[in-house]
Coordinates of C-alpha atoms in Angstrom, one line a residue:
H1 CA -41.6 -3.2 -65.0
T2 CA -39.4 -3.9 -61.8
P3 CA -39.5 -1.0 -59.7
S4 CA -35.4 -1.0 -58.4
A5 CA -32.9 -2.6 -59.5
G6 CA -34.0 -5.7 -58.0
R7 CA -31.8 -6.3 -54.5
N8 CA -33.0 -9.7 -54.1
N9 CA -31.1 -12.6 -52.2
S10 CA -33.1 -15.3 -52.3
S11 CA -32.4 -18.4 -52.3
L12 CA -31.6 -20.9 -55.8
H13 CA -33.4 -23.8 -55.9
H14 CA -32.5 -26.8 -57.4
P15 CA -33.1 -26.7 -61.4
K16 CA -35.5 -28.4 -63.1
M17 CA -37.0 -28.7 -66.7
A18 CA -40.1 -28.7 -67.7
S19 CA -41.3 -31.8 -70.0
S20 CA -42.0 -30.4 -73.7
T21 CA -45.4 -32.5 -73.4
T22 CA -47.2 -30.0 -70.4
T23 CA -49.3 -27.4 -71.8
N24 CA -49.8 -24.2 -69.7
T25 CA -45.6 -23.8 -69.1
T26 CA -45.8 -21.6 -66.4
I27 CA -43.4 -18.5 -67.4
E28 CA -41.2 -19.9 -64.5
D29 CA -40.4 -23.1 -66.1
A30 CA -40.6 -21.3 -69.5
K31 CA -37.0 -19.3 -67.9
R32 CA -35.8 -22.5 -66.3
N33 CA -35.9 -24.3 -70.5
A34 CA -34.7 -21.1 -71.9
A35 CA -32.0 -20.8 -69.4
N36 CA -30.6 -24.4 -69.4
A37 CA -30.5 -24.6 -73.4
A38 CA -28.9 -21.5 -73.2
V39 CA -26.1 -22.8 -71.0
A40 CA -25.8 -25.9 -72.8
A41 CA -24.6 -24.3 -76.3
H42 CA -22.7 -21.6 -74.9
F43 CA -21.0 -22.4 -71.7
D44 CA -17.6 -23.5 -71.7
L45 CA -15.7 -24.9 -68.9
S46 CA -12.7 -23.2 -69.9
A47 CA -13.8 -19.7 -69.6
R48 CA -12.3 -17.9 -67.6
Y49 CA -14.5 -14.6 -67.3
V50 CA -18.5 -14.6 -67.5
G51 CA -20.9 -12.5 -67.4
I52 CA -24.2 -12.6 -65.4
G53 CA -27.2 -10.0 -66.0
S54 CA -30.1 -8.9 -64.2
G55 CA -33.6 -10.2 -63.7
S56 CA -34.7 -13.4 -62.6
T57 CA -34.1 -15.6 -65.9
I58 CA -30.8 -15.2 -64.9
T59 CA -31.0 -17.4 -61.5
Y60 CA -31.7 -20.1 -63.7
V61 CA -28.8 -19.6 -65.6
V62 CA -26.2 -19.5 -62.3
E63 CA -28.6 -22.5 -61.6
A64 CA -27.9 -24.4 -64.9
I65 CA -24.3 -24.0 -65.1
Q66 CA -24.0 -25.4 -60.7
A67 CA -25.9 -28.3 -62.1
L68 CA -22.6 -29.2 -64.2
S69 CA -20.9 -30.2 -60.9
S70 CA -17.7 -29.4 -62.5
P71 CA -14.4 -28.3 -60.4
L72 CA -13.6 -26.1 -62.6
I73 CA -16.4 -23.8 -62.4
A74 CA -14.6 -22.9 -59.7
S75 CA -11.5 -21.0 -61.4
I76 CA -14.2 -19.4 -63.4
N77 CA -14.9 -15.3 -62.6
F78 CA -18.3 -14.4 -62.9
V79 CA -19.0 -10.3 -63.8
P80 CA -22.5 -8.9 -62.6
T81 CA -24.4 -6.5 -63.7
G82 CA -25.6 -5.1 -61.1
Y83 CA -26.3 -5.2 -56.9
Q84 CA -28.9 -7.9 -57.8
S85 CA -26.8 -10.5 -59.9
R86 CA -23.8 -10.1 -57.5
Q87 CA -26.2 -11.7 -54.8
V88 CA -27.2 -14.6 -57.0
I89 CA -23.4 -15.0 -57.4
L90 CA -22.1 -15.3 -54.4
N91 CA -25.7 -17.1 -53.0
A92 CA -24.4 -19.6 -55.5
G93 CA -21.0 -19.9 -54.0
L94 CA -19.3 -18.7 -57.3
T95 CA -16.6 -16.2 -57.7
D96 CA -17.5 -12.7 -57.8
T97 CA -15.4 -10.0 -60.0
K98 CA -16.8 -6.5 -60.3
F99 CA -16.2 -5.5 -63.7
D100 CA -13.4 -2.2 -63.0
S101 CA -11.3 -5.1 -61.1
L102 CA -11.3 -7.2 -65.2
P103 CA -7.4 -7.1 -66.1
P104 CA -6.8 -4.3 -69.1
N105 CA -7.8 -5.3 -72.5
T106 CA -9.5 -8.9 -71.2
L107 CA -12.6 -10.0 -72.6
I108 CA -15.4 -11.5 -71.1
D109 CA -15.9 -14.7 -73.0
V110 CA -20.0 -14.9 -72.6
A111 CA -22.4 -12.9 -70.9
F112 CA -26.0 -14.1 -70.6
D113 CA -28.6 -11.7 -69.8
G114 CA -32.4 -11.2 -70.3
A115 CA -34.4 -8.5 -72.1
D116 CA -37.8 -7.1 -71.9
E117 CA -37.9 -7.3 -76.1
V118 CA -36.4 -9.0 -78.5
D119 CA -37.1 -8.5 -82.4
E120 CA -36.5 -10.4 -85.6
D121 CA -32.8 -9.0 -85.5
L122 CA -32.2 -9.3 -82.4
N123 CA -32.2 -5.7 -81.5
C124 CA -33.2 -5.6 -77.6
I125 CA -34.9 -3.5 -75.2
K126 CA -33.2 -3.8 -71.7
G127 CA -33.5 -1.6 -68.5
G128 CA -36.7 -2.5 -67.2
G129 CA -34.9 -3.4 -63.7
A130 CA -32.6 -0.5 -64.1
C131 CA -29.9 -2.0 -64.5
L132 CA -28.4 -0.9 -68.0
Y133 CA -26.0 1.0 -67.9
Q134 CA -23.9 -2.2 -65.9
E135 CA -25.4 -4.6 -68.4
K136 CA -24.4 -2.8 -71.2
L137 CA -20.6 -2.1 -70.2
V138 CA -20.7 -6.1 -69.6
A139 CA -22.3 -7.0 -73.0
T140 CA -20.0 -4.2 -74.9
H141 CA -17.1 -6.4 -73.5
A142 CA -18.1 -9.7 -74.1
K143 CA -17.2 -11.8 -77.2
K144 CA -20.2 -12.7 -77.2
F145 CA -23.8 -12.1 -75.2
V146 CA -26.5 -14.7 -75.3
C147 CA -30.2 -13.5 -74.4
V148 CA -32.2 -15.9 -72.1
A149 CA -35.6 -14.5 -71.8
D150 CA -39.7 -16.4 -72.2
H151 CA -42.3 -16.7 -74.6
R152 CA -43.2 -13.0 -73.9
K153 CA -40.3 -10.9 -75.1
L154 CA -40.5 -12.4 -78.3
Q155 CA -41.8 -10.0 -80.8
P156 CA -40.8 -8.9 -84.6
R157 CA -40.3 -5.5 -83.7
L158 CA -39.2 -3.3 -80.7
L159 CA -42.4 -1.6 -78.7
T160 CA -44.5 -4.2 -79.5
K161 CA -45.9 -5.1 -75.9
W162 CA -43.5 -3.4 -74.2
R163 CA -44.4 0.3 -74.6
S164 CA -41.2 2.4 -73.3
I165 CA -37.4 2.5 -73.7
P166 CA -35.5 2.8 -70.4
I167 CA -32.9 5.4 -70.2
E168 CA -30.4 5.7 -67.3
V169 CA -30.2 9.6 -67.2
E170 CA -27.9 12.0 -64.6
P171 CA -30.6 13.5 -62.2
L172 CA -30.1 17.3 -63.0
A173 CA -30.3 17.3 -66.3
A174 CA -33.7 14.4 -66.1
R175 CA -36.1 17.4 -67.0
A176 CA -34.1 18.9 -70.1
V177 CA -33.6 15.0 -71.2
L178 CA -37.8 14.4 -71.1
A179 CA -38.0 17.9 -73.0
A180 CA -35.7 16.5 -75.6
L181 CA -37.2 13.0 -76.1
E182 CA -40.6 15.0 -76.2
A183 CA -39.1 16.4 -79.3
L184 CA -38.2 13.3 -80.8
G185 CA -41.8 12.2 -80.8
S186 CA -41.9 10.2 -76.9
E187 CA -45.7 10.7 -75.7
K188 CA -44.9 11.6 -72.1
P189 CA -41.8 10.3 -71.4
Q190 CA -41.2 9.5 -67.2
I191 CA -38.8 9.4 -64.6
R192 CA -39.7 6.1 -63.4
A193 CA -41.0 5.9 -59.6
H194 CA -40.9 3.8 -57.0
S195 CA -44.4 2.2 -56.1
M196 CA -44.4 4.0 -52.6
Q197 CA -44.9 7.5 -54.1
K198 CA -43.1 9.2 -51.2
A199 CA -39.9 6.9 -51.3
G200 CA -39.4 8.8 -55.1
P201 CA -37.4 8.0 -57.7
V202 CA -35.6 4.6 -58.8
K203 CA -32.2 5.0 -58.0
T204 CA -30.3 3.2 -60.4
D205 CA -26.5 1.1 -59.0
Q206 CA -25.0 4.3 -60.1
D207 CA -27.5 6.7 -57.9
N208 CA -29.0 8.0 -61.6
F209 CA -32.3 8.1 -62.6
I210 CA -34.4 6.2 -64.9
V211 CA -36.5 7.5 -67.5
D212 CA -39.2 5.2 -69.3
A213 CA -39.9 7.3 -72.9
P214 CA -42.7 5.7 -74.6
F215 CA -42.3 5.6 -78.9
K216 CA -44.1 4.3 -82.0
T217 CA -43.1 0.9 -82.8
L218 CA -39.3 1.0 -83.7
L219 CA -38.7 -0.4 -87.6
L220 CA -36.0 -2.1 -88.9
P221 CA -34.0 -1.7 -92.0
K222 CA -35.6 -3.6 -94.0
D223 CA -39.0 -2.0 -93.3
I224 CA -38.1 1.3 -95.1
S225 CA -36.6 -0.1 -97.8
K226 CA -39.3 0.9 -100.9
S227 CA -38.5 -2.2 -102.4
N228 CA -39.8 -3.8 -99.4
S229 CA -44.3 -4.7 -100.2
L230 CA -44.8 -6.3 -96.9
H231 CA -45.0 -2.7 -95.3
P232 CA -46.3 -0.4 -97.5
A233 CA -47.3 1.7 -95.6
H234 CA -43.5 2.4 -94.5
E235 CA -42.9 3.3 -97.8
G236 CA -41.1 6.2 -98.4
V237 CA -39.8 6.5 -94.5
Q238 CA -37.0 6.8 -93.9
G239 CA -37.2 6.0 -90.1
E240 CA -35.6 9.0 -88.9
G241 CA -38.5 10.6 -86.8
E242 CA -41.5 11.3 -89.2
D243 CA -44.6 11.3 -87.7
G244 CA -43.1 9.9 -84.6
V245 CA -41.7 6.5 -86.5
W246 CA -38.2 5.4 -85.9
E247 CA -35.9 3.0 -87.5
V248 CA -34.0 1.2 -83.9
E249 CA -30.4 2.5 -84.3
K250 CA -31.4 5.7 -85.4
L251 CA -33.3 6.4 -82.5
A252 CA -30.6 4.9 -80.2
R253 CA -27.8 7.6 -81.6
E254 CA -30.5 10.3 -81.3
I255 CA -31.4 9.4 -77.8
K256 CA -27.3 8.7 -76.7
G257 CA -26.7 12.4 -78.1
I258 CA -28.5 13.9 -75.8
E259 CA -26.5 15.6 -72.7
G260 CA -27.3 14.0 -69.4
V261 CA -28.0 10.7 -71.0
L262 CA -25.8 7.9 -69.3
S263 CA -26.8 5.1 -71.5
V264 CA -30.3 3.4 -73.9
G265 CA -32.0 0.6 -73.4
L266 CA -31.9 -0.4 -77.2
F267 CA -29.0 -3.2 -77.1
C268 CA -28.4 -2.5 -81.1
G269 CA -25.9 -2.7 -84.3
M270 CA -23.1 -5.7 -84.1
N271 CA -22.7 -8.3 -81.6
G272 CA -19.8 -9.4 -79.9
E273 CA -19.0 -11.9 -82.9
E274 CA -18.9 -9.6 -85.8
V275 CA -17.1 -6.4 -84.0
L276 CA -14.4 -9.2 -83.1
A277 CA -14.0 -10.4 -86.8
K278 CA -13.9 -6.4 -88.0
G279 CA -10.8 -6.0 -85.9
G280 CA -12.4 -4.7 -83.1
K281 CA -11.2 -4.7 -79.4
K282 CA -14.3 -4.9 -77.6
G283 CA -17.3 -7.2 -78.2
G284 CA -20.8 -5.9 -79.2
Q285 CA -24.3 -5.0 -78.1
K286 CA -26.5 -7.4 -79.9
P287 CA -27.0 -10.5 -78.2
V288 CA -25.4 -13.7 -80.9
A289 CA -28.6 -15.5 -80.1
A290 CA -31.7 -14.7 -78.1
Y291 CA -33.9 -18.6 -76.5
F292 CA -37.0 -17.8 -75.2
G293 CA -39.1 -20.7 -72.9
M294 CA -41.7 -21.8 -74.7
E295 CA -45.9 -22.1 -73.5
D296 CA -45.9 -25.6 -74.9
G297 CA -42.0 -26.4 -73.5
S298 CA -40.0 -26.0 -76.2
V299 CA -37.3 -23.2 -77.0
V300 CA -37.4 -21.3 -79.6
V301 CA -33.3 -19.7 -80.8
R302 CA -33.6 -16.8 -82.9
R303 CA -30.3 -16.5 -84.4
K304 CA -29.2 -13.5 -86.9
G305 CA -29.7 -14.5 -90.6
E306 CA -30.9 -18.1 -89.7
G307 CA -34.2 -17.2 -88.3
E308 CA -35.5 -19.3 -85.2
T309 CA -35.6 -23.3 -84.8
K310 CA -37.2 -24.6 -82.2
V311 CA -35.9 -27.2 -79.7
D312 CA -37.5 -29.8 -77.6
M313 CA -36.4 -30.1 -74.1

C-alpha cells in the first residue's frame, strides 16, 4: 500500500513507448503503454472537463496528453482527485479546476484513473493511495471513467492478489467501523498507519482515516448462479456473507451502510454510459474500459460484454 495520499512533486518525463518486441517490459513501461493507449482511444481535444486520478500510472496519462502538443489543450479544465494529482496537473502546465468549482449539473467528459485490482466485470478496488473519496466523486460525475493500470492489476476476481478493501472512515467512528467489518466477515481489519509508527494513522485529504479490510475473494453474480458449472463450490451460495463469502455489490452496500463510513474502495455497479443511457444525471462507478500494460509490451483492453482484446504498441 502507498503509505499516504502521495504528495508527489516529481517532474514529468517525455513519454516513451516500450517496444512490443521487448521482453520483460518494466512496470513503468507497462504503465506508460497503457496510458498512451487509453489517451489515444478516449481523450477528445474538444472536451471541456477531464478528470485526472491519483497514483503513478496517471503521471503517464498526463504525459500522453502533453505529447499531443495541441493548442486546444489550453482550453481544457483538468479536475484532480486529490493533492497529488493536482500537483501533476500543475507541474504539466495544465489548467487545474477543483471538483467543487464545476458548474451545476455539469459532467466531466472523461476521467482517467488507476486501480489496485480489476475483475472480469470491470469492478475495481481503489484507495491504495488513500484518495478513494475524491476518486469516486470524480468517477461518478464523469460521462465515462477509463481505468489505466499495469498487468499486475488484471485479475479474474477482486481480492485475488490485492488482499483488502480500502475504506475511508471518520476518525471518531473508526473503532466502531472495525467491529462492524469484523461482523461482516473481515479478518483483522486495520486502520492504515504510516510506515513510521510515531507518525500515527494515514490521513486522507479530508482528514479521515483509511481502514484496510481483508475479505475472501469477491464473487460476481455469475458465480452465485446455480446453473454455473464453472464454480460448483459456489452452488447455493448467495454471496451475502455466508462463511465470509460476498458478492461485490452486496458487500459494497453493506459496508457503505455502516455509520461513519464515508466511501468504500469498491467501484462497482453501472458505468457512466449505462447510467446516462437510463436517463441518469450523473456518471457511474465502473470504468467503461480498462487498459493494462503487459510484460511483453502490448496492452490488453478489457471492456464490458466484449471480453479482452490485445493491442501491440
